Each structure stands twice: as structure tokens, then as C-alpha cells.
mmCIF file of C-alpha atoms in Angstrom:
data_model
loop_
_atom_site.group_PDB
_atom_site.id
_atom_site.type_symbol
_atom_site.label_atom_id
_atom_site.label_comp_id
_atom_site.label_asym_id
_atom_site.label_seq_id
_atom_site.Cartn_x
_atom_site.Cartn_y
_atom_site.Cartn_z
ATOM 1 C CA MET M 752 -49.683 -52.868 -8.861
ATOM 2 C CA MET M 753 -51.861 -51.842 -5.523
ATOM 3 C CA SER M 754 -49.509 -48.845 -5.323
ATOM 4 C CA GLN M 755 -49.452 -47.655 -8.520
ATOM 5 C CA LEU M 756 -53.298 -46.745 -7.415
ATOM 6 C CA PRO M 757 -54.432 -43.320 -6.999
ATOM 7 C CA LEU M 758 -55.244 -42.793 -3.295
ATOM 8 C CA GLU M 759 -58.258 -40.939 -4.504
ATOM 9 C CA LEU M 760 -59.812 -43.815 -6.641
ATOM 10 C CA PRO M 761 -61.970 -45.842 -4.820
ATOM 11 C CA PHE M 762 -64.103 -43.408 -3.159
ATOM 12 C CA ARG M 763 -64.370 -41.446 -6.361
ATOM 13 C CA ILE M 764 -65.800 -45.352 -7.003
ATOM 14 C CA ALA M 765 -67.386 -45.260 -4.481
ATOM 15 C CA ALA M 766 -69.759 -41.714 -5.290
ATOM 16 C CA LEU M 767 -69.691 -42.610 -8.685
ATOM 17 C CA VAL M 768 -72.321 -46.074 -7.625
ATOM 18 C CA LYS M 769 -74.010 -43.779 -5.706
ATOM 19 C CA ASN M 770 -74.880 -41.002 -8.489
ATOM 20 C CA TYR M 771 -75.803 -44.205 -11.009
ATOM 21 C CA ILE M 772 -77.797 -45.600 -7.933
ATOM 22 C CA ALA M 773 -79.819 -41.785 -7.231
ATOM 23 C CA GLY M 774 -80.238 -41.993 -10.543
ATOM 24 C CA ASN M 775 -78.970 -38.574 -11.108
ATOM 25 C CA ILE M 776 -75.030 -39.722 -13.091
ATOM 26 C CA THR M 777 -73.377 -37.371 -15.595
ATOM 27 C CA PRO M 778 -72.732 -38.298 -18.483
ATOM 28 C CA ASP M 779 -69.278 -37.073 -17.830
ATOM 29 C CA GLU M 780 -69.595 -39.048 -14.434
ATOM 30 C CA GLN M 781 -71.254 -42.455 -16.827
ATOM 31 C CA ALA M 782 -68.364 -43.029 -18.898
ATOM 32 C CA GLU M 783 -65.466 -42.146 -16.039
ATOM 33 C CA LEU M 784 -68.027 -45.227 -14.169
ATOM 34 C CA ASP M 785 -67.505 -47.463 -16.849
ATOM 35 C CA ALA M 786 -64.452 -46.636 -17.497
ATOM 36 C CA TRP M 787 -63.429 -48.550 -14.234
ATOM 37 C CA ILE M 788 -66.201 -51.145 -15.822
ATOM 38 C CA ASN M 789 -63.636 -52.008 -18.449
ATOM 39 C CA LEU M 790 -60.637 -52.022 -16.180
ATOM 40 C CA SER M 791 -60.685 -55.369 -14.840
ATOM 41 C CA GLU M 792 -62.032 -58.409 -14.597
ATOM 42 C CA LYS M 793 -62.781 -57.977 -11.132
ATOM 43 C CA ASN M 794 -64.458 -55.242 -10.920
ATOM 44 C CA ARG M 795 -66.590 -56.336 -14.290
ATOM 45 C CA GLU M 796 -67.638 -59.479 -11.496
ATOM 46 C CA LEU M 797 -68.308 -57.039 -9.016
ATOM 47 C CA TRP M 798 -70.832 -54.034 -11.384
ATOM 48 C CA ALA M 799 -72.222 -57.223 -12.570
ATOM 49 C CA GLU M 800 -73.077 -57.746 -8.691
ATOM 50 C CA ILE M 801 -74.504 -53.998 -8.335
ATOM 51 C CA SER M 802 -76.531 -54.260 -12.212
ATOM 52 C CA GLN M 803 -78.041 -57.569 -10.955
ATOM 53 C CA GLY M 804 -78.562 -57.601 -7.940
ATOM 54 C CA ALA M 805 -76.645 -60.131 -6.038
ATOM 55 C CA THR M 806 -76.705 -60.370 -2.040
ATOM 56 C CA ASN M 807 -74.460 -59.757 0.173
ATOM 57 C CA GLU M 808 -73.232 -59.389 3.852
ATOM 58 C CA TRP M 809 -74.047 -56.410 3.675
ATOM 59 C CA THR M 810 -77.590 -56.018 2.322
ATOM 60 C CA SER M 811 -79.518 -57.325 5.630
ATOM 61 C CA THR M 812 -79.058 -54.204 8.097
ATOM 62 C CA PRO M 813 -81.430 -51.979 7.447
ATOM 63 C CA LEU M 814 -80.989 -49.221 4.306
ATOM 64 C CA HIS M 815 -81.396 -45.583 6.170
ATOM 65 C CA ASN M 816 -78.372 -46.839 8.738
ATOM 66 C CA TYR M 817 -75.941 -45.755 6.577
ATOM 67 C CA ASN M 818 -75.065 -43.203 6.041
ATOM 68 C CA MET M 819 -72.332 -42.884 3.651
ATOM 69 C CA GLU M 820 -70.448 -39.157 3.930
ATOM 70 C CA ASN M 821 -69.882 -40.797 7.273
ATOM 71 C CA VAL M 822 -68.920 -44.512 7.526
ATOM 72 C CA ILE M 823 -66.493 -42.963 3.386
ATOM 73 C CA GLY M 824 -65.345 -39.670 6.308
ATOM 74 C CA SER M 825 -64.003 -42.723 9.406
ATOM 75 C CA ILE M 826 -61.917 -44.658 6.954
ATOM 76 C CA HIS M 827 -60.654 -42.024 4.682
ATOM 77 C CA HIS M 828 -59.884 -40.049 8.099
ATOM 78 C CA LYS M 829 -57.952 -43.892 8.508
ATOM 79 C CA ILE M 830 -56.080 -44.093 5.304
ATOM 80 C CA LYS M 831 -54.543 -40.683 5.970
ATOM 81 C CA LYS M 832 -53.124 -41.918 9.874
ATOM 82 C CA ASN M 833 -51.756 -44.641 7.452
ATOM 83 C CA LYS M 834 -50.461 -44.474 4.752
ATOM 84 C CA GLN M 835 -47.617 -46.315 5.781
ATOM 85 C CA ARG M 836 -49.925 -49.249 6.070
ATOM 86 C CA ARG M 837 -50.793 -49.908 2.156
ATOM 87 C CA THR M 838 -52.989 -52.860 2.591
ATOM 88 C CA PHE M 839 -54.837 -51.559 5.681
ATOM 89 C CA ILE M 840 -54.700 -48.959 3.060
ATOM 90 C CA TYR M 841 -57.396 -50.175 -0.345
ATOM 91 C CA LEU M 842 -58.353 -52.721 1.672
ATOM 92 C CA SER M 843 -60.412 -50.352 3.822
ATOM 93 C CA ALA M 844 -61.019 -48.085 0.457
ATOM 94 C CA ALA M 845 -62.709 -51.414 -0.784
ATOM 95 C CA ALA M 846 -64.534 -52.016 2.379
ATOM 96 C CA ALA M 847 -66.534 -48.423 1.578
ATOM 97 C CA ILE M 848 -67.220 -49.249 -1.872
ATOM 98 C CA LEU M 849 -68.502 -52.709 -1.163
ATOM 99 C CA ILE M 850 -70.445 -50.704 1.946
ATOM 100 C CA MET M 851 -71.989 -48.536 -0.526
ATOM 101 C CA ILE M 852 -72.558 -51.860 -3.594
ATOM 102 C CA ALA M 853 -74.786 -52.061 -0.005
ATOM 103 C CA VAL M 854 -76.742 -50.048 -0.236
ATOM 104 C CA GLY M 855 -76.584 -50.077 -3.817
ATOM 105 C CA LEU M 856 -78.380 -53.685 -4.083
ATOM 106 C CA GLN M 857 -81.305 -52.481 -1.649
ATOM 107 C CA TYR M 858 -82.840 -49.907 -3.506
ATOM 108 C CA LEU M 859 -82.199 -52.342 -6.646
ATOM 109 C CA LYS M 860 -84.731 -55.495 -4.281
ATOM 110 C CA ALA M 861 -86.544 -52.463 -2.621
ATOM 111 C CA PRO M 862 -90.623 -53.860 -3.200
ATOM 112 C CA LYS M 863 -91.669 -50.256 -3.533
ATOM 113 C CA GLU M 864 -91.473 -50.074 -7.929
ATOM 114 C CA PRO M 865 -91.520 -52.125 -9.758
ATOM 115 C CA ALA M 866 -88.057 -51.789 -12.130
ATOM 116 C CA MET M 867 -89.454 -49.987 -14.917
ATOM 117 C CA GLU M 868 -91.950 -47.530 -13.689
ATOM 118 C CA TYR M 869 -88.948 -44.917 -13.984
ATOM 119 C CA VAL M 870 -87.176 -47.041 -17.399
ATOM 120 C CA VAL M 871 -87.863 -45.498 -20.267
ATOM 121 C CA ILE M 872 -88.413 -48.359 -22.965
ATOM 122 C CA GLY M 873 -87.759 -47.475 -26.599
ATOM 123 C CA ASN M 874 -84.740 -46.045 -29.291
ATOM 124 C CA GLU M 875 -82.882 -43.070 -28.125
ATOM 125 C CA VAL M 876 -84.857 -39.049 -29.924
ATOM 126 C CA PRO M 877 -82.197 -36.029 -29.996
ATOM 127 C CA PRO M 878 -83.108 -32.614 -29.461
ATOM 128 C CA GLY M 879 -83.841 -30.211 -32.020
ATOM 129 C CA THR M 880 -81.187 -28.384 -33.448
ATOM 130 C CA THR M 881 -80.304 -25.111 -35.729
ATOM 131 C CA LYS M 882 -82.288 -25.298 -39.415
ATOM 132 C CA ALA M 883 -85.100 -24.221 -41.563
ATOM 133 C CA ARG M 884 -85.115 -22.605 -45.050
ATOM 134 C CA LEU M 885 -86.018 -19.992 -47.133
ATOM 135 C CA VAL M 886 -88.358 -19.028 -49.052
ATOM 136 C CA MET M 887 -88.186 -16.756 -51.834
ATOM 137 C CA ALA M 888 -90.550 -14.750 -53.556
ATOM 138 C CA ASN M 889 -89.481 -15.753 -57.255
ATOM 139 C CA GLY M 890 -89.885 -19.445 -54.891
ATOM 140 C CA HIS M 891 -86.676 -21.019 -55.197
ATOM 141 C CA THR M 892 -86.206 -22.036 -51.282
ATOM 142 C CA ILE M 893 -83.105 -22.580 -49.917
ATOM 143 C CA GLY M 894 -82.075 -25.687 -47.219
ATOM 144 C CA LEU M 895 -80.103 -23.436 -44.205
ATOM 145 C CA ASP M 896 -78.118 -24.782 -41.849
ATOM 146 C CA LYS M 897 -75.623 -24.297 -38.881
ATOM 147 C CA ALA M 898 -72.695 -25.887 -40.743
ATOM 148 C CA ARG M 899 -72.662 -24.000 -43.815
ATOM 149 C CA ASP M 900 -72.571 -20.355 -45.032
ATOM 150 C CA SER M 901 -72.732 -18.994 -47.854
ATOM 151 C CA SER M 902 -73.599 -15.450 -48.930
ATOM 152 C CA PHE M 903 -75.910 -14.560 -52.507
ATOM 153 C CA THR M 904 -77.093 -11.329 -53.897
ATOM 154 C CA GLU M 905 -81.418 -10.887 -53.984
ATOM 155 C CA GLY M 906 -83.268 -8.955 -57.473
ATOM 156 C CA ASN M 907 -83.128 -6.757 -56.224
ATOM 157 C CA GLY M 908 -79.369 -5.201 -54.772
ATOM 158 C CA VAL M 909 -80.006 -6.301 -51.669
ATOM 159 C CA GLN M 910 -77.040 -8.646 -50.350
ATOM 160 C CA VAL M 911 -78.031 -12.205 -48.012
ATOM 161 C CA GLN M 912 -75.045 -13.891 -45.417
ATOM 162 C CA GLN M 913 -76.430 -17.356 -43.571
ATOM 163 C CA GLN M 914 -73.553 -17.529 -41.124
ATOM 164 C CA GLN M 915 -73.196 -19.853 -38.006
ATOM 165 C CA GLY M 916 -77.637 -20.297 -38.065
ATOM 166 C CA VAL M 917 -77.528 -17.097 -39.117
ATOM 167 C CA LEU M 918 -79.523 -15.466 -41.518
ATOM 168 C CA SER M 919 -78.159 -11.619 -42.036
ATOM 169 C CA TYR M 920 -79.852 -9.164 -44.739
ATOM 170 C CA LEU M 921 -78.200 -5.984 -44.614
ATOM 171 C CA ALA M 922 -80.174 -3.689 -46.992
ATOM 172 C CA LYS M 923 -79.658 -0.273 -49.529
ATOM 173 C CA ASN M 924 -81.406 2.366 -48.182
ATOM 174 C CA ASN M 925 -80.767 3.785 -51.659
ATOM 175 C CA THR M 926 -81.790 1.258 -53.834
ATOM 176 C CA LYS M 927 -85.316 1.973 -55.450
ATOM 177 C CA GLU M 928 -86.528 -1.128 -56.532
ATOM 178 C CA MET M 929 -89.455 -2.093 -54.289
ATOM 179 C CA PRO M 930 -88.900 -4.950 -51.677
ATOM 180 C CA THR M 931 -89.787 -8.686 -52.404
ATOM 181 C CA TYR M 932 -90.666 -10.377 -49.150
ATOM 182 C CA ASN M 933 -89.258 -13.740 -48.407
ATOM 183 C CA THR M 934 -90.658 -16.184 -45.990
ATOM 184 C CA LEU M 935 -88.542 -18.253 -43.186
ATOM 185 C CA ILE M 936 -89.987 -22.345 -42.451
ATOM 186 C CA THR M 937 -88.487 -24.084 -39.544
ATOM 187 C CA PRO M 938 -89.327 -27.527 -38.564
ATOM 188 C CA LYS M 939 -90.295 -29.363 -35.699
ATOM 189 C CA GLY M 940 -86.903 -29.660 -34.530
ATOM 190 C CA GLY M 941 -85.549 -26.471 -35.603
ATOM 191 C CA GLU M 942 -84.738 -23.254 -34.691
ATOM 192 C CA TYR M 943 -83.048 -20.101 -36.328
ATOM 193 C CA LYS M 944 -81.879 -16.677 -35.926
ATOM 194 C CA LEU M 945 -82.923 -13.557 -38.389
ATOM 195 C CA VAL M 946 -81.561 -10.488 -39.071
ATOM 196 C CA LEU M 947 -83.420 -8.062 -40.588
ATOM 197 C CA GLY M 948 -83.423 -5.419 -42.904
ATOM 198 C CA ASP M 949 -83.302 -2.566 -40.785
ATOM 199 C CA GLY M 950 -81.155 -4.540 -37.609
ATOM 200 C CA THR M 951 -84.024 -6.417 -35.595
ATOM 201 C CA VAL M 952 -83.387 -9.765 -34.608
ATOM 202 C CA VAL M 953 -85.656 -12.290 -34.824
ATOM 203 C CA TRP M 954 -85.103 -16.109 -33.435
ATOM 204 C CA LEU M 955 -87.469 -18.240 -34.272
ATOM 205 C CA ASN M 956 -89.234 -21.315 -32.423
ATOM 206 C CA ALA M 957 -89.483 -24.937 -33.585
ATOM 207 C CA ALA M 958 -92.594 -25.393 -35.892
ATOM 208 C CA SER M 959 -92.657 -21.493 -36.849
ATOM 209 C CA SER M 960 -92.718 -18.868 -40.056
ATOM 210 C CA ILE M 961 -91.979 -15.713 -40.594
ATOM 211 C CA ARG M 962 -93.036 -13.367 -44.110
ATOM 212 C CA PHE M 963 -90.718 -10.350 -43.879
ATOM 213 C CA PRO M 964 -89.615 -8.066 -47.184
ATOM 214 C CA ASN M 965 -85.323 -8.528 -48.020
ATOM 215 C CA ARG M 966 -85.367 -4.012 -46.759
ATOM 216 C CA PHE M 967 -88.156 -1.870 -45.261
ATOM 217 C CA SER M 968 -89.754 0.888 -46.703
ATOM 218 C CA GLY M 969 -92.582 2.696 -46.432
ATOM 219 C CA ASN M 970 -93.730 4.447 -42.956
ATOM 220 C CA GLN M 971 -93.606 0.783 -40.640
ATOM 221 C CA ARG M 972 -92.724 -1.753 -40.917
ATOM 222 C CA GLU M 973 -94.333 -4.808 -40.478
ATOM 223 C CA VAL M 974 -93.749 -8.994 -40.596
ATOM 224 C CA GLN M 975 -96.642 -11.592 -40.376
ATOM 225 C CA LEU M 976 -95.428 -14.463 -37.599
ATOM 226 C CA THR M 977 -96.705 -18.019 -37.380
ATOM 227 C CA GLY M 978 -96.038 -20.003 -34.606
ATOM 228 C CA GLU M 979 -92.995 -18.607 -31.914
ATOM 229 C CA ALA M 980 -90.931 -16.209 -31.981
ATOM 230 C CA TYR M 981 -88.226 -13.054 -29.491
ATOM 231 C CA PHE M 982 -88.021 -9.877 -31.011
ATOM 232 C CA GLU M 983 -84.938 -7.969 -30.517
ATOM 233 C CA VAL M 984 -87.001 -4.997 -32.584
ATOM 234 C CA THR M 985 -84.250 -1.688 -33.694
ATOM 235 C CA HIS M 986 -85.191 2.081 -32.483
ATOM 236 C CA ASP M 987 -86.681 3.935 -35.210
ATOM 237 C CA PRO M 988 -89.665 6.568 -34.543
ATOM 238 C CA LYS M 989 -90.504 7.095 -37.151
ATOM 239 C CA ARG M 990 -91.675 4.163 -38.130
ATOM 240 C CA PRO M 991 -93.388 2.051 -35.707
ATOM 241 C CA PHE M 992 -93.130 -1.856 -35.644
ATOM 242 C CA ILE M 993 -95.758 -4.754 -36.622
ATOM 243 C CA VAL M 994 -95.507 -8.774 -35.603
ATOM 244 C CA ALA M 995 -99.800 -9.682 -37.315
ATOM 245 C CA VAL M 996 -100.343 -12.548 -36.619
ATOM 246 C CA ASN M 997 -103.836 -15.035 -35.747
ATOM 247 C CA GLY M 998 -105.955 -11.616 -36.708
ATOM 248 C CA THR M 999 -103.405 -9.327 -33.747
ATOM 249 C CA GLU M 1000 -101.167 -6.813 -34.004
ATOM 250 C CA VAL M 1001 -98.089 -6.216 -32.246
ATOM 251 C CA GLN M 1002 -96.985 -2.486 -32.671
ATOM 252 C CA VAL M 1003 -93.550 -1.491 -31.451
ATOM 253 C CA LEU M 1004 -91.386 1.624 -31.146
ATOM 254 C CA GLY M 1005 -88.077 -0.918 -30.214
ATOM 255 C CA THR M 1006 -87.727 -3.182 -26.896
ATOM 256 C CA ALA M 1007 -87.627 -7.854 -26.720
ATOM 257 C CA PHE M 1008 -91.576 -9.111 -26.501
ATOM 258 C CA ASP M 1009 -91.751 -13.411 -27.338
ATOM 259 C CA ILE M 1010 -95.089 -13.925 -29.373
ATOM 260 C CA ARG M 1011 -96.606 -17.339 -29.447
ATOM 261 C CA ALA M 1012 -99.362 -18.471 -32.006
ATOM 262 C CA TYR M 1013 -99.356 -22.097 -31.926
ATOM 263 C CA GLN M 1014 -102.755 -22.488 -32.034
ATOM 264 C CA PRO M 1015 -105.344 -20.983 -35.007
ATOM 265 C CA ALA M 1016 -106.990 -18.213 -32.408
ATOM 266 C CA ILE M 1017 -104.977 -17.659 -29.969
ATOM 267 C CA THR M 1018 -102.230 -15.192 -29.197
ATOM 268 C CA TYR M 1019 -99.742 -14.615 -26.362
ATOM 269 C CA THR M 1020 -97.934 -11.228 -26.875
ATOM 270 C CA THR M 1021 -95.072 -11.194 -23.654
ATOM 271 C CA LEU M 1022 -93.309 -8.165 -23.421
ATOM 272 C CA VAL M 1023 -88.934 -7.828 -21.434
ATOM 273 C CA ASN M 1024 -88.466 -4.355 -21.726
ATOM 274 C CA GLY M 1025 -90.040 -1.513 -23.294
ATOM 275 C CA ALA M 1026 -93.614 -0.557 -24.956
ATOM 276 C CA VAL M 1027 -96.145 -2.175 -26.961
ATOM 277 C CA ARG M 1028 -99.733 -2.019 -28.037
ATOM 278 C CA VAL M 1029 -101.136 -5.319 -28.219
ATOM 279 C CA ALA M 1030 -104.930 -5.209 -30.498
ATOM 280 C CA SER M 1031 -107.089 -7.037 -32.668
ATOM 281 C CA LYS M 1032 -106.882 -4.694 -35.709
ATOM 282 C CA GLY M 1033 -108.925 -2.325 -36.645
ATOM 283 C CA SER M 1034 -108.852 -1.770 -32.906
ATOM 284 C CA LYS M 1035 -106.743 0.049 -30.227
ATOM 285 C CA GLY M 1036 -105.999 -2.581 -28.137
ATOM 286 C CA GLN M 1037 -104.196 -2.119 -24.907
ATOM 287 C CA VAL M 1038 -100.395 -1.246 -23.501
ATOM 288 C CA LEU M 1039 -97.902 -3.316 -21.491
ATOM 289 C CA GLN M 1040 -95.346 -2.671 -19.449
ATOM 290 C CA PRO M 1041 -93.229 -5.064 -18.885
ATOM 291 C CA GLY M 1042 -93.511 -8.527 -17.370
ATOM 292 C CA GLN M 1043 -96.441 -8.236 -18.204
ATOM 293 C CA MET M 1044 -98.564 -11.542 -21.468
ATOM 294 C CA ALA M 1045 -101.974 -10.726 -23.054
ATOM 295 C CA ARG M 1046 -103.480 -13.041 -23.950
ATOM 296 C CA SER M 1047 -105.195 -12.020 -27.466
ATOM 297 C CA GLY M 1048 -108.153 -14.767 -29.592
ATOM 298 C CA ASN M 1049 -112.105 -15.108 -31.071
ATOM 299 C CA GLY M 1050 -112.815 -11.689 -29.887
ATOM 300 C CA GLY M 1051 -111.484 -11.081 -26.055
ATOM 301 C CA LEU M 1052 -107.655 -9.272 -24.839
ATOM 302 C CA SER M 1053 -106.691 -10.310 -21.353
ATOM 303 C CA ILE M 1054 -103.682 -8.532 -18.834
ATOM 304 C CA THR M 1055 -101.241 -10.798 -16.462
ATOM 305 C CA ASN M 1056 -98.155 -10.294 -14.920
ATOM 306 C CA ALA M 1057 -95.879 -13.157 -17.243
ATOM 307 C CA ASP M 1058 -92.629 -15.870 -15.703
ATOM 308 C CA ILE M 1059 -90.301 -14.289 -17.673
ATOM 309 C CA GLU M 1060 -88.155 -16.632 -17.321
ATOM 310 C CA GLN M 1061 -90.634 -19.454 -18.635
ATOM 311 C CA VAL M 1062 -91.316 -17.564 -21.524
ATOM 312 C CA THR M 1063 -88.088 -16.948 -22.620
ATOM 313 C CA ALA M 1064 -86.270 -20.371 -22.012
ATOM 314 C CA TRP M 1065 -86.960 -21.633 -25.425
ATOM 315 C CA LYS M 1066 -84.717 -19.151 -26.453
ATOM 316 C CA ASN M 1067 -81.769 -19.592 -24.083
ATOM 317 C CA LYS M 1068 -81.360 -23.625 -24.592
ATOM 318 C CA GLN M 1069 -83.178 -24.811 -21.596
ATOM 319 C CA ILE M 1070 -87.290 -25.686 -21.097
ATOM 320 C CA ILE M 1071 -89.315 -24.569 -18.301
ATOM 321 C CA LEU M 1072 -92.600 -24.944 -17.585
ATOM 322 C CA ARG M 1073 -93.913 -25.092 -14.245
ATOM 323 C CA ASP M 1074 -97.249 -26.761 -12.244
ATOM 324 C CA ALA M 1075 -97.981 -27.016 -16.284
ATOM 325 C CA ASP M 1076 -100.822 -30.284 -17.981
ATOM 326 C CA LEU M 1077 -98.523 -32.592 -19.148
ATOM 327 C CA ARG M 1078 -100.498 -32.843 -22.584
ATOM 328 C CA ASP M 1079 -98.612 -28.875 -22.763
ATOM 329 C CA ILE M 1080 -95.501 -30.347 -22.185
ATOM 330 C CA MET M 1081 -95.308 -33.179 -24.450
ATOM 331 C CA GLU M 1082 -97.053 -31.101 -27.245
ATOM 332 C CA GLU M 1083 -93.697 -28.538 -26.321
ATOM 333 C CA LEU M 1084 -91.336 -31.572 -26.624
ATOM 334 C CA SER M 1085 -92.925 -32.810 -30.227
ATOM 335 C CA ARG M 1086 -92.276 -29.737 -31.064
ATOM 336 C CA TRP M 1087 -88.652 -29.948 -30.729
ATOM 337 C CA TYR M 1088 -88.544 -33.084 -30.075
ATOM 338 C CA ASN M 1089 -90.137 -33.860 -32.924
ATOM 339 C CA VAL M 1090 -92.269 -37.127 -32.606
ATOM 340 C CA ASP M 1091 -95.644 -37.506 -32.208
ATOM 341 C CA VAL M 1092 -97.601 -38.702 -29.318
ATOM 342 C CA VAL M 1093 -100.818 -40.207 -28.804
ATOM 343 C CA TYR M 1094 -102.025 -41.418 -25.537
ATOM 344 C CA ALA M 1095 -102.893 -45.566 -24.448
ATOM 345 C CA GLY M 1096 -105.201 -46.627 -22.820
ATOM 346 C CA ASP M 1097 -108.290 -44.954 -19.834
ATOM 347 C CA PHE M 1098 -104.907 -41.824 -19.764
ATOM 348 C CA ASN M 1099 -106.156 -38.863 -18.038
ATOM 349 C CA THR M 1100 -103.595 -35.594 -18.402
ATOM 350 C CA ALA M 1101 -101.876 -34.495 -15.372
ATOM 351 C CA THR M 1102 -102.126 -30.760 -14.206
ATOM 352 C CA GLY M 1103 -99.300 -29.457 -11.876
ATOM 353 C CA VAL M 1104 -96.185 -30.889 -14.071
ATOM 354 C CA THR M 1105 -93.828 -29.174 -13.402
ATOM 355 C CA ILE M 1106 -89.767 -29.259 -15.889
ATOM 356 C CA GLU M 1107 -86.568 -27.368 -15.660
ATOM 357 C CA ILE M 1108 -84.234 -29.024 -17.321
ATOM 358 C CA SER M 1109 -81.613 -28.463 -21.110
ATOM 359 C CA ARG M 1110 -83.500 -28.287 -24.298
ATOM 360 C CA GLU M 1111 -80.503 -30.099 -25.344
ATOM 361 C CA VAL M 1112 -80.274 -32.571 -23.802
ATOM 362 C CA PRO M 1113 -82.268 -36.478 -25.054
ATOM 363 C CA LEU M 1114 -85.902 -36.885 -25.215
ATOM 364 C CA LYS M 1115 -85.173 -39.905 -22.422
ATOM 365 C CA LYS M 1116 -83.848 -37.597 -19.689
ATOM 366 C CA ILE M 1117 -86.995 -35.097 -19.930
ATOM 367 C CA LEU M 1118 -89.483 -38.126 -19.598
ATOM 368 C CA GLU M 1119 -87.700 -40.081 -16.754
ATOM 369 C CA MET M 1120 -87.711 -36.706 -15.259
ATOM 370 C CA ILE M 1121 -91.341 -36.739 -15.984
ATOM 371 C CA MET M 1122 -92.157 -40.498 -13.965
ATOM 372 C CA LEU M 1123 -90.860 -39.683 -11.329
ATOM 373 C CA THR M 1124 -93.813 -37.231 -10.404
ATOM 374 C CA LYS M 1125 -95.691 -40.756 -11.631
ATOM 375 C CA SER M 1126 -97.452 -38.329 -14.043
ATOM 376 C CA ALA M 1127 -96.895 -40.481 -16.999
ATOM 377 C CA LYS M 1128 -95.580 -43.763 -18.390
ATOM 378 C CA PHE M 1129 -93.597 -43.183 -21.848
ATOM 379 C CA ARG M 1130 -92.806 -45.597 -24.442
ATOM 380 C CA ILE M 1131 -91.073 -44.913 -27.240
ATOM 381 C CA ASP M 1132 -91.236 -46.141 -31.479
ATOM 382 C CA GLY M 1133 -89.032 -43.792 -33.905
ATOM 383 C CA ASP M 1134 -90.663 -40.620 -34.251
ATOM 384 C CA VAL M 1135 -94.072 -42.267 -31.767
ATOM 385 C CA VAL M 1136 -93.582 -41.730 -28.211
ATOM 386 C CA THR M 1137 -96.913 -43.379 -25.818
ATOM 387 C CA VAL M 1138 -98.392 -42.221 -23.368
ATOM 388 C CA LEU M 1139 -99.535 -44.433 -20.767
ATOM 389 C CA PRO M 1140 -100.776 -44.127 -17.428
ATOM 390 C CA PHE M 1141 -99.089 -44.801 -13.933
ATOM 391 C CA ARG M 1142 -99.717 -47.664 -12.164
#
């Protein structure tokens, strides 16, 4: 019965309609709106008018003449002054929804852009997950993911634990046996966390690998990297930590830094805190200060200030790319969402594109954001994303 409906419900539905029209409705809000639509046949008929763009008596009023906050606020004020007049209350509330619908219809009918310009065609693609594989010194391979916890002992007595997406090596320093070398590999659409025998923590990004000893021995600690990783190195002044990648050596005592080496000959080292020395093998190199990035490769080394938030965003479950080339953005998305990207027609890459969003949203959401910049349109066919000119 009408008297049993919550007083705020019509205004809540109006707000959800507004968010739907604006294109910024959240998944939870969409579920709430869907529940209201399916509540009654009248609701379904009303929603059909919205989604099909049917006309009504309000659509002739120019869109800019509606200030929806003021309209709803005014009706809400009148309702509070007439709490005993139930018919008035709900007719007024219904009017608020209908006015909102009228605004929505004008958006839907607006000739500014065809509707297809803002729709990503194709299937949904979920984000990457916590997964990797461990290739042991004897060639044995172990699949790793967040759902399976396990532990085992390697041949030289080193304990290994996998728990909640973290692979940890519990080294026995008193063993006289030589260390063995394992390789942790993340596929496209995967990431993993590794704790080395000295307590150093490594976050491995998608499509990356790290070769490491199951325990450190001697007067230095060295690992080999491909792809991208974030390191928090345990301080040990007697044994410097070295990351070898693309012919570059990053030497550390104890610090936090990111290394990115997806390109075969170029390495980017970004220092978050502490100090590192970046050098081509055999050269003296240069010491970075916190907040600096070194670009090394092809016989050269240059240092610039870094956008730490952008560089480390992936580790914090975010995608942050500022003033970027669209092809670079699509390369990043290709690795995390495990898709192939192709460019159709006479597509010319756009520059200066900025994306800041959770790394855990579906791919369509990000592509829709890019389309709002009018940089490109997209079609998804299985695991292939086609980039099309925006026109």
C-alpha cells in the first residue's frame, strides 16, 4: 500500500535516475535501481519510457532550465509541511521523479553525439588476479594463487610457505649447502608477492619474472628481474642488495623502490625512500635521491623527478596514468586484463590522456572513461580489444 512506502524512496529513485543518466552510477546503485524497476509493473513501464526515450509533457522545456537539486528540495520542503496529506506527498514525490525523467529523456534525445559513441561494444573482461607459477631449480613447476595455502621444504632444508597470495622463504642461515635458484613468473593478468630469505619483500607486477636464490650466501644479495617489481629491501650494510635487469644494476643497502623494464633495452628505476645506485655493468653509475627516476639503457643514463603516486599505483591496486600516450595506456591495460590490442583504420594515437581508477574494475569501465575524452572508441571480441578512431 502507498502509506507503507518509505517517504524518502521517491527522492532516492530520482537520484539514482540522475546518476544513471550521467553515466556515473555505481554497481551498488545500479542494483538498487534494478530492484526498484522490478518491484512492480508500473515501475517497469516507467523505466521503459526512460530507456526508450519516449516523450512526455516536460520534454519541451530546455534542459538548462531544470535545477534538479532545487526542484526536489522545494518539493521535499512542501512534503514536510503537509505530512498528513498523503496523496499530496506521493503525487509530489512522483512529480519529482517525472521531472527527473524528463531531463533524462532530453539527454537520451540530444543530437550532440550518437549513443554508440559512448558505448563499448563487446563482452566484459575482468581484472587480473593474484596468480603466478614457481619454477624450481630442478625444473618442477608449482602453480600459485590466493586460494591455495601450502608449505614445503626444498632439498637444502629451506622452508617455503604459500599463504594468502604471498610466497615466503624461511632460510636456514646455518646450513652449509649451496643455495638453489628459483624463478617466480606472473602471466598477463597476474600479480604476486614474494618474501625472500633475508626478509626483503617483492611485489611482482603482471607479465614479469624474478630469479632469486632460496637463501642468500656470500657478501652480496642478487636477483634478476624482467618486467616490473616493487622492492622493500631489508637493511644489511655488509651485504648490498643488487637487482640485475636489462644490463643495468641497481645497488641497494636498504630502501623502497620500483623497477620497470618491460621494454627490452630500457629500465626505469624510481626511488621511494633510502638510496640506490643505478649503473650499467662495469660503470660507476649515479646515486638517486628519493623522488627521482633513472632511465637507463642504450648506453645512457638520465635522471628526472618522478611522480611517485603514478609509478607505485599498480602496487596499491590503482591505475594512474597522467598525460599519457593512448598506446602506452592500452599496453598497460593489455598486461593487467590479459587482452591483445589491435588498432583499426587510420587510428592516430592520442596524447595527454589521464586515467585514475581502481585496478579492480572491469575493463569496460576504463574504456568508457577513455571514450569520454574522445580519444578513441573500442570493440571487445573475446580477449581482443580493437581501438577505433573516435568520429
